[in-house]
Amino acid sequence: MAVKGTPIWGCAKTPYSRQGISDLGSARSGLALNLSLRKWECCCLRVSLAQRAITPVEDEKPNLPGMESAGAIERIEDNESRGFHKDMNLLPKPLTAADISPLPNDGSKVRVAYQGLPGAYSEAAALKAYPKCETVPCEQFEAAFKAVELWLVDKAVLPIENSVGGSIHRNYDLLLRHRLHIVGEVQLLVNHCLLGLPGVRKEELKRVLSHPQALAQCEMTLSSLGIVRINADDTALAAQMVASTGLRDTGAVASSRAAEIYGLEILSDKVQDDDDNITRFLILAREPIIPGTERQYKTSVVFTLEEGPGVLFKALAVFALRGINLTKIESRPQKQRPLRVVDDSNEGSAKYFDYLFYIDFEASMADPRAQNALGHLQEFARFLRVLGCYPMDTIP
């Protein structure tokens, strides 16, 4: 019934192609994508609210009350009015999924990719995991995955869930699409600040920019001030937009580090509705780490189940029977096989959603209990893949 002594890193009863799962192969095979190489250079990020779409990165786009389009903001053309902010020519240009460039590296630092601009919370998570690392901003989550696969960076740090906003569904889908391994996690306590131009009081603000999740997490504070909320791709970009446009009646919800980088003032600290606002990030690498038992480990897996009543109950029971604690369960519809057809002699055929199940549990793959549990799970699963086994982060 169980597989003993041998770690299970991935198995499937049918080929991945039948499950809607792509295998990108080795990281170096990405060179076949015919990506042109150019020098990594720093340039000024001249972002115009009228030219750049400022929509949320996640799949879900919450409809926040009082929100208006970015076109409602007029850009100030007077360059002298923007002399307050720091020289943004020194900031690195974010990588995009379509335009990945090799980075200069002297081998002395770990290079860590993250989504967003300098000052984003993802950058803070990368620096918490690797305090002396070289952080590499990426425009999209997809670009961060590809940067690791193409050996342009060593690691990527990406958000996976927030204690208030919930799961980042886009990154769950990308975990399955790409062949990277989870090698660690970072829990970061998020402190939202209301930022504005120097000399501006928060009562003068008429609108505020930020990522939709950040805006939702500060709903009570922003509502009390009567401020119109406007979506931006990430919190650091919102701060950069305020600095670039020079509009005194426009603020941003972002980190204190973003205020320092873009020359803004903190008008109010801890404006989030819930003080215990924690985001969990995953650290991704090309190769898995060798799990041990000397400290607390967490293992993440994804699987699909055979048809039948009570199959999910049986799948989860394999962990309970061995005293293994589940810390997270997430279900996602299969993209290329969204419906399952079940024949019924009385009613004809019925269609149901077909799901992938992502599970995190507290056990190391070096622990025989975890090996036996996954061996038992194979009896019910059509597909099973271990996404990573990594040390737990218990300190936000």
CSV table of C-alpha atoms in Angstrom, one decimal:
chain,number,residue,atom,x,y,z
A,1,MET,CA,0.0,0.0,0.0
A,2,ALA,CA,2.8,2.4,0.8
A,3,VAL,CA,6.1,3.2,-0.7
A,4,LYS,CA,8.9,3.1,1.9
A,5,GLY,CA,12.3,4.6,2.0
A,6,THR,CA,12.3,6.4,-1.3
A,7,PRO,CA,11.2,10.0,-1.6
A,8,ILE,CA,8.5,10.7,-4.2
A,9,TRP,CA,9.3,13.8,-6.2
A,10,GLY,CA,6.7,13.3,-8.9
A,11,CYS,CA,4.6,10.6,-10.5
A,12,ALA,CA,1.7,10.2,-12.8
A,13,LYS,CA,-0.4,7.4,-14.1
A,14,THR,CA,-0.8,9.2,-17.4
A,15,PRO,CA,1.5,11.5,-19.3
A,16,TYR,CA,1.5,15.1,-18.3
A,17,SER,CA,0.2,16.1,-21.7
A,18,ARG,CA,-3.0,14.4,-20.9
A,19,GLN,CA,-3.4,16.3,-17.7
A,20,GLY,CA,-2.9,19.7,-19.3
A,21,ILE,CA,0.6,20.1,-17.7
A,22,SER,CA,3.5,21.4,-19.7
A,23,ASP,CA,7.1,20.3,-19.0
A,24,LEU,CA,9.5,23.0,-20.1
A,25,GLY,CA,12.5,20.6,-19.7
A,26,SER,CA,15.8,21.9,-18.5
A,27,ALA,CA,16.5,25.5,-17.7
A,28,ARG,CA,19.0,25.8,-20.5
A,29,SER,CA,16.6,24.7,-23.1
A,30,GLY,CA,15.0,28.1,-22.7
A,31,LEU,CA,17.7,29.4,-24.9
A,32,ALA,CA,15.8,28.0,-27.8
A,33,LEU,CA,13.2,30.6,-27.3
A,34,ASN,CA,15.4,32.8,-29.5
A,35,LEU,CA,15.6,35.6,-27.0
A,36,SER,CA,18.0,38.3,-28.0
A,37,LEU,CA,20.7,39.2,-25.5
A,38,ARG,CA,21.3,42.8,-24.5
A,39,LYS,CA,23.2,44.5,-21.7
A,40,TRP,CA,21.5,45.0,-18.4
A,41,GLU,CA,21.2,48.7,-17.9
A,42,CYS,CA,19.5,51.1,-15.6
A,43,CYS,CA,17.1,53.6,-17.1
A,44,CYS,CA,14.5,56.1,-15.9
A,45,LEU,CA,11.1,54.6,-15.5
A,46,ARG,CA,9.0,57.3,-17.0
A,47,VAL,CA,5.5,56.1,-16.3
A,48,SER,CA,2.5,58.0,-17.6
A,49,LEU,CA,-0.8,57.3,-16.0
A,50,ALA,CA,-2.4,58.0,-19.4
A,51,GLN,CA,-0.2,55.6,-21.2
A,52,ARG,CA,0.3,52.7,-18.8
A,53,ALA,CA,-2.5,50.3,-17.9
A,54,ILE,CA,-2.7,50.1,-14.1
A,55,THR,CA,-4.7,46.9,-13.6
A,56,PRO,CA,-4.1,44.3,-10.8
A,57,VAL,CA,-1.7,41.5,-11.4
A,58,GLU,CA,-3.9,38.8,-9.8
A,59,ASP,CA,-6.7,37.0,-11.7
A,60,GLU,CA,-9.3,38.6,-9.4
A,61,LYS,CA,-10.0,42.3,-9.9
A,62,PRO,CA,-12.1,43.4,-7.0
A,63,ASN,CA,-14.6,46.2,-7.7
A,64,LEU,CA,-13.6,48.7,-5.0
A,65,PRO,CA,-16.2,51.5,-4.2
A,66,GLY,CA,-15.3,55.0,-5.3
A,67,MET,CA,-12.8,53.8,-7.9
A,68,GLU,CA,-12.2,55.9,-11.0
A,69,SER,CA,-10.1,55.4,-14.1
A,70,ALA,CA,-6.5,56.4,-14.4
A,71,GLY,CA,-7.4,58.8,-17.1
A,72,ALA,CA,-9.0,61.1,-14.5
A,73,ILE,CA,-5.5,62.1,-13.4
A,74,GLU,CA,-3.7,64.7,-15.5
A,75,ARG,CA,0.0,64.5,-15.7
A,76,ILE,CA,2.0,67.6,-14.8
A,77,GLU,CA,4.4,68.5,-17.6
A,78,ASP,CA,6.4,71.0,-15.7
A,79,ASN,CA,9.7,69.3,-15.0
A,80,GLU,CA,10.6,71.7,-12.2
A,81,SER,CA,7.5,70.6,-10.2
A,82,ARG,CA,9.0,67.1,-10.1
A,83,GLY,CA,12.3,68.1,-8.7
A,84,PHE,CA,11.4,66.8,-5.2
A,85,HIS,CA,11.8,63.1,-5.9
A,86,LYS,CA,15.1,61.2,-6.0
A,87,ASP,CA,16.9,60.4,-9.2
A,88,MET,CA,15.0,57.4,-10.6
A,89,ASN,CA,17.6,57.0,-13.4
A,90,LEU,CA,19.5,54.8,-10.9
A,91,LEU,CA,16.7,52.3,-10.5
A,92,PRO,CA,16.9,49.1,-12.6
A,93,LYS,CA,14.4,48.5,-15.4
A,94,PRO,CA,12.0,45.6,-14.6
A,95,LEU,CA,12.4,42.4,-16.6
A,96,THR,CA,9.5,41.4,-18.8
A,97,ALA,CA,8.5,37.9,-19.9
A,98,ALA,CA,9.0,38.8,-23.5
A,99,ASP,CA,12.3,40.6,-23.1
A,100,ILE,CA,14.6,38.8,-20.7
A,101,SER,CA,18.2,40.0,-20.6
A,102,PRO,CA,21.3,38.5,-19.0
A,103,LEU,CA,22.6,40.3,-16.0
A,104,PRO,CA,26.2,41.1,-15.1
A,105,ASN,CA,27.3,39.1,-12.1
A,106,ASP,CA,30.7,38.9,-10.4
A,107,GLY,CA,29.6,35.7,-8.5
A,108,SER,CA,29.7,37.4,-5.1
A,109,LYS,CA,25.9,37.8,-4.6
A,110,VAL,CA,22.8,35.7,-4.9
A,111,ARG,CA,20.5,37.2,-7.5
A,112,VAL,CA,16.9,37.1,-6.5
A,113,ALA,CA,14.0,38.0,-8.8
A,114,TYR,CA,10.7,39.5,-7.6
A,115,GLN,CA,7.6,41.0,-9.2
A,116,GLY,CA,7.3,44.8,-9.0
A,117,LEU,CA,9.6,47.8,-8.6
A,118,PRO,CA,12.2,48.6,-6.0
A,119,GLY,CA,10.3,49.3,-2.7
A,120,ALA,CA,7.7,46.5,-3.3
A,121,TYR,CA,6.9,44.2,-0.4
A,122,SER,CA,8.2,41.3,-2.6
A,123,GLU,CA,11.6,43.0,-2.6
A,124,ALA,CA,11.5,43.2,1.2
A,125,ALA,CA,10.7,39.5,1.4
A,126,ALA,CA,13.7,38.7,-0.9
A,127,LEU,CA,16.0,40.8,1.4
A,128,LYS,CA,14.6,39.0,4.5
A,129,ALA,CA,15.5,35.7,2.9
A,130,TYR,CA,18.9,36.8,1.5
A,131,PRO,CA,20.0,40.0,3.3
A,132,LYS,CA,23.0,40.5,1.0
A,133,CYS,CA,21.4,39.5,-2.3
A,134,GLU,CA,21.1,41.4,-5.5
A,135,THR,CA,17.4,42.0,-6.1
A,136,VAL,CA,16.1,41.9,-9.7
A,137,PRO,CA,12.7,43.5,-10.4
A,138,CYS,CA,10.4,41.8,-12.9
A,139,GLU,CA,7.3,43.3,-14.5
A,140,GLN,CA,5.2,40.2,-14.2
A,141,PHE,CA,5.2,37.0,-12.2
A,142,GLU,CA,5.8,35.0,-15.4
A,143,ALA,CA,9.0,37.0,-16.0
A,144,ALA,CA,10.3,36.0,-12.5
A,145,PHE,CA,9.7,32.3,-13.3
A,146,LYS,CA,11.5,32.6,-16.6
A,147,ALA,CA,14.4,34.5,-15.2
A,148,VAL,CA,15.2,31.5,-12.9
A,149,GLU,CA,14.7,29.0,-15.7
A,150,LEU,CA,17.0,30.8,-18.0
A,151,TRP,CA,19.8,31.0,-15.4
A,152,LEU,CA,19.5,34.9,-15.3
A,153,VAL,CA,18.9,34.8,-11.6
A,154,ASP,CA,19.5,32.2,-8.8
A,155,LYS,CA,16.2,32.4,-7.0
A,156,ALA,CA,12.7,34.0,-7.2
A,157,VAL,CA,10.6,35.2,-4.3
A,158,LEU,CA,6.9,35.4,-5.1
A,159,PRO,CA,3.8,35.9,-2.9
A,160,ILE,CA,1.4,32.9,-2.6
A,161,GLU,CA,-1.1,34.0,0.1
A,162,ASN,CA,-2.1,36.8,2.4
A,163,SER,CA,-3.8,36.5,5.8
A,164,VAL,CA,-6.4,39.1,4.7
A,165,GLY,CA,-6.6,38.9,0.9
A,166,GLY,CA,-6.3,35.1,0.5
A,167,SER,CA,-4.4,33.2,-2.1
A,168,ILE,CA,-2.6,34.5,-5.2
A,169,HIS,CA,-4.2,32.2,-7.7
A,170,ARG,CA,-2.0,33.3,-10.6
A,171,ASN,CA,1.1,31.9,-8.8
A,172,TYR,CA,-0.6,28.6,-8.0
A,173,ASP,CA,-1.2,28.2,-11.8
A,174,LEU,CA,2.4,29.2,-12.6
A,175,LEU,CA,3.8,26.7,-10.1
A,176,LEU,CA,2.3,23.9,-12.2
A,177,ARG,CA,3.2,25.4,-15.6
A,178,HIS,CA,6.9,25.8,-14.7
A,179,ARG,CA,9.4,23.2,-13.5
A,180,LEU,CA,10.8,25.1,-10.6
A,181,HIS,CA,11.1,23.8,-7.0
A,182,ILE,CA,10.1,25.5,-3.8
A,183,VAL,CA,13.2,25.7,-1.6
A,184,GLY,CA,11.9,28.0,1.2
A,185,GLU,CA,9.2,30.4,2.4
A,186,VAL,CA,9.1,33.9,3.9
A,187,GLN,CA,6.4,35.3,6.1
A,188,LEU,CA,6.4,39.1,6.0
A,189,LEU,CA,4.4,41.4,8.2
A,190,VAL,CA,2.9,44.1,5.9
A,191,ASN,CA,2.8,47.7,7.1
A,192,HIS,CA,0.9,49.9,4.7
A,193,CYS,CA,1.8,53.6,4.8
A,194,LEU,CA,-0.1,56.5,3.2
A,195,LEU,CA,2.4,58.4,1.1
A,196,GLY,CA,2.3,61.9,-0.4
A,197,LEU,CA,4.5,64.7,-1.8
A,198,PRO,CA,6.6,66.6,0.7
A,199,GLY,CA,4.6,69.2,2.6
A,200,VAL,CA,1.2,67.7,1.7
A,201,ARG,CA,-1.3,66.8,4.5
A,202,LYS,CA,-3.4,63.7,4.3
A,203,GLU,CA,-6.5,65.8,4.4
A,204,GLU,CA,-5.5,67.3,1.1
A,205,LEU,CA,-5.6,64.0,-0.7
A,206,LYS,CA,-8.5,63.4,-3.1
A,207,ARG,CA,-7.3,60.1,-4.6
A,208,VAL,CA,-4.9,57.3,-3.8
A,209,LEU,CA,-3.1,54.7,-5.9
A,210,SER,CA,-2.1,51.2,-4.9
A,211,HIS,CA,-2.5,47.5,-5.7
A,212,PRO,CA,-6.2,46.5,-5.3
A,213,GLN,CA,-5.4,44.1,-2.4
A,214,ALA,CA,-3.5,46.9,-0.6
A,215,LEU,CA,-6.5,49.2,-1.1
A,216,ALA,CA,-8.9,46.6,0.1
A,217,GLN,CA,-6.8,46.1,3.2
A,218,CYS,CA,-7.0,49.8,4.1
A,219,GLU,CA,-10.7,50.2,3.3
A,220,MET,CA,-11.7,51.7,6.7
A,221,THR,CA,-9.0,54.3,6.8
A,222,LEU,CA,-9.4,55.4,3.2
A,223,SER,CA,-13.2,55.6,3.5
A,224,SER,CA,-12.9,57.8,6.6
A,225,LEU,CA,-10.8,60.2,4.6
A,226,GLY,CA,-13.2,60.1,1.6
A,227,ILE,CA,-10.4,59.2,-0.8
A,228,VAL,CA,-11.1,57.8,-4.3
A,229,ARG,CA,-9.1,54.5,-4.8
A,230,ILE,CA,-7.3,53.8,-8.1
A,231,ASN,CA,-5.7,50.5,-9.0
A,232,ALA,CA,-2.0,50.1,-9.8
A,233,ASP,CA,0.1,47.0,-10.7
A,234,ASP,CA,1.9,47.1,-7.4
A,235,THR,CA,2.4,49.3,-4.4
A,236,ALA,CA,5.9,50.5,-5.4
A,237,LEU,CA,4.6,51.5,-8.9
A,238,ALA,CA,1.9,53.6,-7.2
A,239,ALA,CA,4.6,55.4,-5.2
A,240,GLN,CA,6.6,56.0,-8.3
A,241,MET,CA,3.6,57.4,-10.1
A,242,VAL,CA,2.9,59.9,-7.4
A,243,ALA,CA,6.5,61.0,-7.5
A,244,SER,CA,6.6,61.2,-11.3
A,245,THR,CA,3.3,63.2,-11.8
A,246,GLY,CA,3.8,65.6,-8.9
A,247,LEU,CA,0.1,65.8,-8.1
A,248,ARG,CA,-0.3,67.2,-4.6
A,249,ASP,CA,-3.9,65.8,-4.2
A,250,THR,CA,-2.8,62.2,-5.1
A,251,GLY,CA,-1.2,59.8,-2.7
A,252,ALA,CA,-0.2,56.2,-2.6
A,253,VAL,CA,-0.5,53.2,-0.2
A,254,ALA,CA,2.9,51.5,-0.1
A,255,SER,CA,5.8,50.7,2.2
A,256,SER,CA,8.1,53.0,4.1
A,257,ARG,CA,10.9,51.8,1.9
A,258,ALA,CA,9.0,53.0,-1.2
A,259,ALA,CA,8.7,56.4,0.4
A,260,GLU,CA,12.5,56.6,0.9
A,261,ILE,CA,13.3,55.4,-2.6
A,262,TYR,CA,10.9,57.8,-4.4
A,263,GLY,CA,11.3,60.8,-2.2
A,264,LEU,CA,7.8,60.8,-0.6
A,265,GLU,CA,6.7,61.6,2.9
A,266,ILE,CA,4.8,59.2,5.2
A,267,LEU,CA,1.5,61.0,5.9
A,268,SER,CA,0.1,58.1,8.1
A,269,ASP,CA,1.6,54.9,9.3
A,270,LYS,CA,-0.1,51.5,9.7
A,271,VAL,CA,-3.2,52.4,7.7
A,272,GLN,CA,-4.3,48.8,7.2
A,273,ASP,CA,-7.5,47.7,8.9
A,274,ASP,CA,-5.9,44.6,10.4
A,275,ASP,CA,-2.6,44.9,12.2
A,276,ASP,CA,-1.9,41.2,11.7
A,277,ASN,CA,-1.5,41.5,8.0
A,278,ILE,CA,1.0,38.8,6.9
A,279,THR,CA,2.0,37.8,3.4
A,280,ARG,CA,3.6,34.4,2.7
A,281,PHE,CA,6.1,34.2,-0.1
A,282,LEU,CA,7.7,31.2,-1.7
A,283,ILE,CA,11.4,30.9,-2.7
A,284,LEU,CA,11.8,29.1,-6.0
A,285,ALA,CA,15.0,27.6,-7.5
A,286,ARG,CA,16.0,25.4,-10.4
A,287,GLU,CA,17.0,22.5,-8.2
A,288,PRO,CA,15.3,21.1,-5.0
A,289,ILE,CA,17.1,21.1,-1.7
A,290,ILE,CA,18.0,17.9,0.2
A,291,PRO,CA,15.4,17.8,3.1
A,292,GLY,CA,16.5,17.0,6.6
A,293,THR,CA,14.9,16.4,10.0
A,294,GLU,CA,17.0,18.7,12.1
A,295,ARG,CA,14.4,21.5,12.0
A,296,GLN,CA,10.7,22.0,11.0
A,297,TYR,CA,10.1,21.3,7.3
A,298,LYS,CA,7.0,21.8,5.1
A,299,THR,CA,6.2,19.9,1.9
A,300,SER,CA,4.0,21.2,-0.9
A,301,VAL,CA,2.3,18.8,-3.4
A,302,VAL,CA,-0.3,19.0,-6.1
A,303,PHE,CA,-2.5,16.2,-7.3
A,304,THR,CA,-5.7,15.3,-9.2
A,305,LEU,CA,-8.0,12.5,-8.0
A,306,GLU,CA,-9.8,9.5,-9.6
A,307,GLU,CA,-13.6,9.7,-9.9
A,308,GLY,CA,-15.8,8.3,-7.1
A,309,PRO,CA,-17.6,9.3,-3.9
A,310,GLY,CA,-15.5,10.2,-0.9
A,311,VAL,CA,-12.2,10.2,-2.8
A,312,LEU,CA,-11.1,13.6,-1.5
A,313,PHE,CA,-11.9,12.4,2.1
A,314,LYS,CA,-9.7,9.3,1.5
A,315,ALA,CA,-6.9,11.4,0.0
A,316,LEU,CA,-6.8,13.8,3.0
A,317,ALA,CA,-7.1,10.8,5.4
A,318,VAL,CA,-3.7,9.5,4.4
A,319,PHE,CA,-2.1,12.4,6.3
A,320,ALA,CA,-4.4,12.3,9.3
A,321,LEU,CA,-3.8,8.5,9.8
A,322,ARG,CA,-0.1,9.3,10.2
A,323,GLY,CA,-0.4,12.3,12.4
A,324,ILE,CA,0.7,14.8,9.7
A,325,ASN,CA,-0.7,18.3,10.0
A,326,LEU,CA,-2.1,20.0,6.9
A,327,THR,CA,-1.4,23.8,6.8
A,328,LYS,CA,-3.0,24.7,3.5
A,329,ILE,CA,-5.3,23.3,0.9
A,330,GLU,CA,-6.2,25.1,-2.3
A,331,SER,CA,-8.3,23.8,-5.3
A,332,ARG,CA,-7.9,25.1,-8.8
A,333,PRO,CA,-9.9,24.1,-11.9
A,334,GLN,CA,-7.8,22.3,-14.6
A,335,LYS,CA,-7.2,24.8,-17.4
A,336,GLN,CA,-7.3,22.3,-20.3
A,337,ARG,CA,-9.7,19.9,-18.8
A,338,PRO,CA,-12.2,22.1,-16.9
A,339,LEU,CA,-15.2,19.6,-17.0
A,340,ARG,CA,-15.5,16.0,-16.1
A,341,VAL,CA,-18.4,14.0,-17.7
A,342,VAL,CA,-20.0,11.3,-15.6
A,343,ASP,CA,-22.5,8.9,-17.2
A,344,ASP,CA,-25.7,8.1,-15.3
A,345,SER,CA,-28.1,5.4,-16.5
A,346,ASN,CA,-31.1,7.3,-15.2
A,347,GLU,CA,-30.3,10.9,-15.9
A,348,GLY,CA,-28.0,10.7,-18.9
A,349,SER,CA,-24.6,12.5,-18.4
A,350,ALA,CA,-23.5,15.1,-15.8
A,351,LYS,CA,-20.7,17.6,-16.0
A,352,TYR,CA,-18.6,18.6,-13.0
A,353,PHE,CA,-15.5,20.8,-12.6
A,354,ASP,CA,-12.3,18.8,-12.6
A,355,TYR,CA,-9.9,20.2,-9.9
A,356,LEU,CA,-6.2,20.2,-9.0
A,357,PHE,CA,-5.5,20.2,-5.3
A,358,TYR,CA,-2.6,22.0,-3.8
A,359,ILE,CA,-1.6,20.9,-0.2
A,360,ASP,CA,1.0,22.0,2.2
A,361,PHE,CA,1.8,19.7,5.2
A,362,GLU,CA,4.2,19.8,8.1
A,363,ALA,CA,6.7,17.0,7.5
A,364,SER,CA,10.0,16.5,5.8
A,365,MET,CA,10.3,14.1,2.8
A,366,ALA,CA,13.1,12.6,4.8
A,367,ASP,CA,10.4,11.5,7.3
A,368,PRO,CA,9.1,8.0,6.5
A,369,ARG,CA,5.6,9.2,7.5
A,370,ALA,CA,5.6,11.6,4.6
A,371,GLN,CA,6.9,9.0,2.1
A,372,ASN,CA,4.3,6.5,3.2
A,373,ALA,CA,1.5,9.1,3.1
A,374,LEU,CA,2.3,10.0,-0.5
A,375,GLY,CA,2.7,6.4,-1.4
A,376,HIS,CA,-0.8,5.8,0.0
A,377,LEU,CA,-2.1,8.9,-1.9
A,378,GLN,CA,-1.1,7.4,-5.2
A,379,GLU,CA,-3.8,4.9,-4.8
A,380,PHE,CA,-6.4,7.6,-5.3
A,381,ALA,CA,-4.5,10.1,-7.5
A,382,ARG,CA,-4.3,10.3,-11.3
A,383,PHE,CA,-1.4,12.7,-11.0
A,384,LEU,CA,0.9,13.6,-8.1
A,385,ARG,CA,3.8,16.0,-8.0
A,386,VAL,CA,5.9,17.2,-5.1
A,387,LEU,CA,6.5,21.0,-5.6
A,388,GLY,CA,9.1,21.2,-2.9
A,389,CYS,CA,10.2,20.3,0.6
A,390,TYR,CA,11.7,23.3,2.5
A,391,PRO,CA,12.3,24.7,6.0
A,392,MET,CA,9.4,26.5,7.6
A,393,ASP,CA,9.5,30.2,8.4
A,394,THR,CA,7.9,30.7,11.7
A,395,ILE,CA,8.8,34.4,12.3
A,396,PRO,CA,6.9,37.0,10.3
